[in-house]
PDB file of C-alpha atoms and ligand atoms in Angstrom:
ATOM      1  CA  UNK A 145     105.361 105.043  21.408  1.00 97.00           C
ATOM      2  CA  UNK A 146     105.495 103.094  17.719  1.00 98.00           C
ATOM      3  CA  UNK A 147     107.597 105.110  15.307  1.00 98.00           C
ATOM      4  CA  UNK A 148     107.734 104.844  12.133  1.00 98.00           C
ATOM      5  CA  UNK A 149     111.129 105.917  10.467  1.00 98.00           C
ATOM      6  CA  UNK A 150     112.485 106.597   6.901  1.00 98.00           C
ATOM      7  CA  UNK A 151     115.299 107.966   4.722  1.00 98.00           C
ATOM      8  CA  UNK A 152     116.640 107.724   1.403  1.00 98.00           C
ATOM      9  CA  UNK A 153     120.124 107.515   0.124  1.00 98.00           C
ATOM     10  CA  UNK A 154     120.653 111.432   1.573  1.00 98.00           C
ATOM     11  CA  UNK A 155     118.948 110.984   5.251  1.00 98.00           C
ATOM     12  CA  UNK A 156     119.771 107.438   6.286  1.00 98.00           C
ATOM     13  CA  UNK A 157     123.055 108.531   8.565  1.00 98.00           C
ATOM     14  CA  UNK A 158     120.902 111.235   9.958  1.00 98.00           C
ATOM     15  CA  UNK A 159     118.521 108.236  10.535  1.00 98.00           C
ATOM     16  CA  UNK A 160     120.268 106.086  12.054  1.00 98.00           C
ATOM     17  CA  UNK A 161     122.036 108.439  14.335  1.00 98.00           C
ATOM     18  CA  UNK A 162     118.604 109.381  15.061  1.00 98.00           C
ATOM     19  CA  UNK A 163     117.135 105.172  16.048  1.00 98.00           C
ATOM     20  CA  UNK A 164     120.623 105.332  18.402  1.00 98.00           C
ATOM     21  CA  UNK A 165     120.045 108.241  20.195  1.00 98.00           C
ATOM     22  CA  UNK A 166     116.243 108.319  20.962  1.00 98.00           C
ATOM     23  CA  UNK A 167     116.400 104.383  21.291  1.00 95.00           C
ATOM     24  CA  UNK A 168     114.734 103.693  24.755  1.00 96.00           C
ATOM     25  CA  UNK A 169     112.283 100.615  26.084  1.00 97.00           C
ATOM     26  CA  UNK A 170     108.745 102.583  25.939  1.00 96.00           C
ATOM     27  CA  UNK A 171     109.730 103.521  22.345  1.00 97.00           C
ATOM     28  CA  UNK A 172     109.926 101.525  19.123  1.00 97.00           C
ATOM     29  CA  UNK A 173     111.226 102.366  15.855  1.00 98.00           C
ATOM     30  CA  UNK A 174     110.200 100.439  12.915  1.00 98.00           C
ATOM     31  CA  UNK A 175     112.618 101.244   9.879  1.00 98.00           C
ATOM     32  CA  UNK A 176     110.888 101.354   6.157  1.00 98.00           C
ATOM     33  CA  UNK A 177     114.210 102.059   4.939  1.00 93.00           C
ATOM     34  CA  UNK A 178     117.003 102.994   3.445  1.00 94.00           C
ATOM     35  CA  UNK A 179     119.824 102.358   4.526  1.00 94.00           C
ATOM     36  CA  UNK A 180     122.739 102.251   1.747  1.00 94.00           C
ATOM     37  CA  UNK A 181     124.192 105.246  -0.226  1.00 94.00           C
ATOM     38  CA  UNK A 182     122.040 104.148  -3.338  1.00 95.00           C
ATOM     39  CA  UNK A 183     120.005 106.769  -4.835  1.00 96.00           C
ATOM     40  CA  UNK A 184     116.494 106.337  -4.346  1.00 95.00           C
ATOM     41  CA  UNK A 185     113.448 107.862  -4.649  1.00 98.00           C
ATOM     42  CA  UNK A 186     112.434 109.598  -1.553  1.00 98.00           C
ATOM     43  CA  UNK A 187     108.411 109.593  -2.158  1.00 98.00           C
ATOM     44  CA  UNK A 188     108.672 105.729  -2.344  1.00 98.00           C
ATOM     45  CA  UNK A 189     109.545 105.711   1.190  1.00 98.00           C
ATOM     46  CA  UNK A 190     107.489 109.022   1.940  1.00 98.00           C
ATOM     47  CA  UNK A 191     104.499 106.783   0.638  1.00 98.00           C
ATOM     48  CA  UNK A 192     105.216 103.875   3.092  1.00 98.00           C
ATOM     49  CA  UNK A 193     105.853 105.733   6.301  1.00 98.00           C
ATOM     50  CA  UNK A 194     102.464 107.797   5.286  1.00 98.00           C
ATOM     51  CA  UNK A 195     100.322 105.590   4.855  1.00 98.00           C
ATOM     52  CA  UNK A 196     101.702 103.811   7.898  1.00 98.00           C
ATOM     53  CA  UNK A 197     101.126 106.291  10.271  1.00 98.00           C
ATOM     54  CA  UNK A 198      97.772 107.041   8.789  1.00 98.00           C
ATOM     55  CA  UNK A 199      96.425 104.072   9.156  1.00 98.00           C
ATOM     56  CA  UNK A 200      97.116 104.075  12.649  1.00 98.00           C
ATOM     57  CA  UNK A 201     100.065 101.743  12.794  1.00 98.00           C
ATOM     58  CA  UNK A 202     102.016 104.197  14.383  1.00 98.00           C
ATOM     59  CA  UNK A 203     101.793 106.993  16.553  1.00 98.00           C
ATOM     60  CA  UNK A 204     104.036 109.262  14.297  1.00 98.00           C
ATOM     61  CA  UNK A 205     106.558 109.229  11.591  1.00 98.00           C
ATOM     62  CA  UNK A 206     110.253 110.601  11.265  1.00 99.00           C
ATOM     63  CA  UNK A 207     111.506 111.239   7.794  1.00 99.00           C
ATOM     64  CA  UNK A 208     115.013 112.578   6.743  1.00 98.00           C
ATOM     65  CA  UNK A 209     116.052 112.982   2.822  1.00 98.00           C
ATOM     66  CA  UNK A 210     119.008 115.759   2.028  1.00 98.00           C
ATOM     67  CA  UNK A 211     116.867 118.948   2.974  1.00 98.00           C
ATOM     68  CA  UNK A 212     113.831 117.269   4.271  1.00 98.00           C
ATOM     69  CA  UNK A 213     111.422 118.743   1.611  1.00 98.00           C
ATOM     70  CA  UNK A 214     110.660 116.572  -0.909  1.00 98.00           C
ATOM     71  CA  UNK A 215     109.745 114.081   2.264  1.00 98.00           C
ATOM     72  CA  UNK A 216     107.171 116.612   3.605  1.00 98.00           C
ATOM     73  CA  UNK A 217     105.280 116.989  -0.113  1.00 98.00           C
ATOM     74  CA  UNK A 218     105.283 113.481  -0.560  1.00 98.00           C
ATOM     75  CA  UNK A 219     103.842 112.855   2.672  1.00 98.00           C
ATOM     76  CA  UNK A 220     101.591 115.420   2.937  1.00 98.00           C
ATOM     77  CA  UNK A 221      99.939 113.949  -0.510  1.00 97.00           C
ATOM     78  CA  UNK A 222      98.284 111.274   1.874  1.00 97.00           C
ATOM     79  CA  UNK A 223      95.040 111.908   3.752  1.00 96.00           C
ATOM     80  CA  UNK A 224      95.322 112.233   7.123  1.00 97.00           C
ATOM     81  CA  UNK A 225      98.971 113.394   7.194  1.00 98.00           C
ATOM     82  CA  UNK A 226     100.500 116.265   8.421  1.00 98.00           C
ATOM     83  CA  UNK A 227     104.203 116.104   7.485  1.00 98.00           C
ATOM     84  CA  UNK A 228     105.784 119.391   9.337  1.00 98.00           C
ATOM     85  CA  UNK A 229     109.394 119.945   8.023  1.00 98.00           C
ATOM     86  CA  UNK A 230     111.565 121.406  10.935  1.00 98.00           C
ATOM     87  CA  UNK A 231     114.922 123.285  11.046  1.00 98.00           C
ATOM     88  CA  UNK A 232     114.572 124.599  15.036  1.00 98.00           C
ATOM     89  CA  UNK A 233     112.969 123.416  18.353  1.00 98.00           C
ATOM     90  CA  UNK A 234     110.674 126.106  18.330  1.00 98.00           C
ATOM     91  CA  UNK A 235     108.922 124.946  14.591  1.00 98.00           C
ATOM     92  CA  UNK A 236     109.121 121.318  16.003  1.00 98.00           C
ATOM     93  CA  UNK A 237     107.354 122.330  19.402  1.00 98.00           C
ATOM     94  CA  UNK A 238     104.907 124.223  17.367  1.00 98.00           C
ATOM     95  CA  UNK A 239     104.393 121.925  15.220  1.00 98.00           C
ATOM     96  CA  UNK A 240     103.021 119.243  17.204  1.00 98.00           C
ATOM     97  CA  UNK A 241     101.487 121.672  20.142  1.00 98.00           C
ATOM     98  CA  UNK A 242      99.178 123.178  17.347  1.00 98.00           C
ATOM     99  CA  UNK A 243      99.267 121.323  14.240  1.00 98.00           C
ATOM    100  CA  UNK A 244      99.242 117.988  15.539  1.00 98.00           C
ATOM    101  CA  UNK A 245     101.804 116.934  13.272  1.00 98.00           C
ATOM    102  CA  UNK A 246     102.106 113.341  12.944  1.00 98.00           C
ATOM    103  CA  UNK A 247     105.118 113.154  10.523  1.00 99.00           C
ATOM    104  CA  UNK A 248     108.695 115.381  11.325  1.00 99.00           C
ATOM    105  CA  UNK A 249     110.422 115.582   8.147  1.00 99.00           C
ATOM    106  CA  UNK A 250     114.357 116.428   8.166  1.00 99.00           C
ATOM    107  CA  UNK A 251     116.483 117.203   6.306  1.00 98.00           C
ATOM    108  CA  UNK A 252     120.397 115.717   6.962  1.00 98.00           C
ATOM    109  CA  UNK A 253     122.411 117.886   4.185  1.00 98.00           C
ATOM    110  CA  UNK A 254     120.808 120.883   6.514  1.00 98.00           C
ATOM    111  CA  UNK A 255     121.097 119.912  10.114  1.00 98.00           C
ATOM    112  CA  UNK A 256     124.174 119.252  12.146  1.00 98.00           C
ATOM    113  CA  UNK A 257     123.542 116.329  14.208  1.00 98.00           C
ATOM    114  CA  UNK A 258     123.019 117.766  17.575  1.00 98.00           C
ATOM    115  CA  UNK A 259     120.187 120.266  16.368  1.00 98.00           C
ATOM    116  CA  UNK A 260     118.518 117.523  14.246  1.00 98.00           C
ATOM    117  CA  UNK A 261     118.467 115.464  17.694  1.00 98.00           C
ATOM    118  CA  UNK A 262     117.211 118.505  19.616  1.00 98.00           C
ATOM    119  CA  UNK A 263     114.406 118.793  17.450  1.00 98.00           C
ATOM    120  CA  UNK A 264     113.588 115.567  17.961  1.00 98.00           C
ATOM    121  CA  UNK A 265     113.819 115.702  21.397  1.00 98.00           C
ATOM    122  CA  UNK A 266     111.021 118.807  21.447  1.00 98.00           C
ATOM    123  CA  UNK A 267     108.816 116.445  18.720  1.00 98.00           C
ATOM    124  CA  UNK A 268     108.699 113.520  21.052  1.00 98.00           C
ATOM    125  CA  UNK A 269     108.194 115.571  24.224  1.00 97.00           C
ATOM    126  CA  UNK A 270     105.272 118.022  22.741  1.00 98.00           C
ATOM    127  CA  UNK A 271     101.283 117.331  22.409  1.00 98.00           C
ATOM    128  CA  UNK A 272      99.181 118.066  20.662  1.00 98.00           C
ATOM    129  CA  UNK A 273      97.268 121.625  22.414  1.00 96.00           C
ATOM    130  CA  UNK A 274      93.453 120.663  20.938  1.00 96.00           C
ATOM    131  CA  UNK A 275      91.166 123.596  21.849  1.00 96.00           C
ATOM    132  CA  UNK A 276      91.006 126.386  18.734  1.00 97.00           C
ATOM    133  CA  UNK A 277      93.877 124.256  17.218  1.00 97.00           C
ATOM    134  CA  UNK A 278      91.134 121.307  16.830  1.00 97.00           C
ATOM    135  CA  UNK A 279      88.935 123.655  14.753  1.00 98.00           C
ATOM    136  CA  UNK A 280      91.483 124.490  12.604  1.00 97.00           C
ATOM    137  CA  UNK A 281      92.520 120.751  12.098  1.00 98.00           C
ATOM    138  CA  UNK A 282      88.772 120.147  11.118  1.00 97.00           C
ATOM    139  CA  UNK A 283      89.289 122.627   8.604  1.00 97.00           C
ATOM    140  CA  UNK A 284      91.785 121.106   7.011  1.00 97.00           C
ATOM    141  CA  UNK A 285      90.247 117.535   7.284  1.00 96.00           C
ATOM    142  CA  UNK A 286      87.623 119.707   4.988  1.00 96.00           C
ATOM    143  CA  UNK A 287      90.105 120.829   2.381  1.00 96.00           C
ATOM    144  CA  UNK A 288      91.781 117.100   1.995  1.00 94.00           C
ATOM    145  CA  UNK A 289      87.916 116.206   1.537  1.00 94.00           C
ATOM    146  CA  UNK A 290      87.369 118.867  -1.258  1.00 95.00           C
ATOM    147  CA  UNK A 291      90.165 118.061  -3.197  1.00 92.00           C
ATOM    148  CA  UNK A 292      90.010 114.094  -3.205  1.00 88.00           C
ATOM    149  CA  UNK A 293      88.250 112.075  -6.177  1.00 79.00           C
TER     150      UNK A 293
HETATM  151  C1  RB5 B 355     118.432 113.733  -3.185  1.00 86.11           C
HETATM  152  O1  RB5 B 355     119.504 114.200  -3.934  1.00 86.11           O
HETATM  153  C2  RB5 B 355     117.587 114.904  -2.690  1.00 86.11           C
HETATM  154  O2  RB5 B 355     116.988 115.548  -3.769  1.00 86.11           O
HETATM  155  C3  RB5 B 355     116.556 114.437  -1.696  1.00 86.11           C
HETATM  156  O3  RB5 B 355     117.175 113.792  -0.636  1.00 86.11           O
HETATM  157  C4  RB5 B 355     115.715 115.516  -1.037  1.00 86.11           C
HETATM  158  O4  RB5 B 355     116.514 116.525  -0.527  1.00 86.11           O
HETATM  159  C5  RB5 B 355     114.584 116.022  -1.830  1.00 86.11           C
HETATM  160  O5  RB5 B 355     113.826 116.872  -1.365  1.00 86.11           O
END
């Protein structure tokens, strides 16, 4: 599985305690950055990681800022993303059994450790359900088409 991963200056220790844990030779994590305390702008690297994933580069995206929100609006601004923000297993299971989530957005001023990595965990072992869930994600393939120039 081809990851892509990003942070800004309030994510990256989540991050990279995050590329440590879940580190493991069928798995690869590409890094967009960043990694230093220096503010930043989180939908620079929200943009990246996007447009990434939706161009089929990777198989799904990881994003941490300080609550994980301004990542998921960012991403969610390009086509074919679905950035799902989680704060439980149960959201993160959810979110890729019937959203088909490609992009887990969290948020490190939020999560101890250990829960952010069990989410994680439930992300990367979940798929996607299909059946009346593919319907829906038609739908909103619709709505992205609607509202684009
Ligand atoms: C940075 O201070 C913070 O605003 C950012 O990491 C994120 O939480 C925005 O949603």
């Amino acid at each position: 599985m081809r990851i892509a991963i990003g942070s800004d200056h309030a994510g990256f220790k989540l991050k990279g305690i995050i590329k440590q844990r879940f580190n493991a030779p069928d798995r690869e994590f590409t890094d967009f950055g960043l990694n230093t305390p220096q503010p930043a702008d989180y939908p620079d690297i929200a943009a990246a990681v996007g447009e990434a994933v939706a161009r089929g580069d990777y198989d799904q995206g990881i994003l941490v800022c300080g609550t994980g929100i301004g990542m998921a609006i960012a991403a969610n601004k390009v086509p074919g993303i679905r950035a799902a923000l989680c704060h439980d297993v149960f959201t993160a299971k959810a979110a890729r059994e019937h959203n088909d989530a490609n992009i887990l957005t969290l948020g490190e001023r939020v999560l101890q450790p250990e829960v952010a990595c069990d989410i994680v965990d439930a992300w990367l072992q979940a798929c996607f359900a299909g059946g009346r869930h593919a319907r829906r994600l038609g739908k909103i393939r619709e709505l992205e088409k609607r509202y684009s120039c």
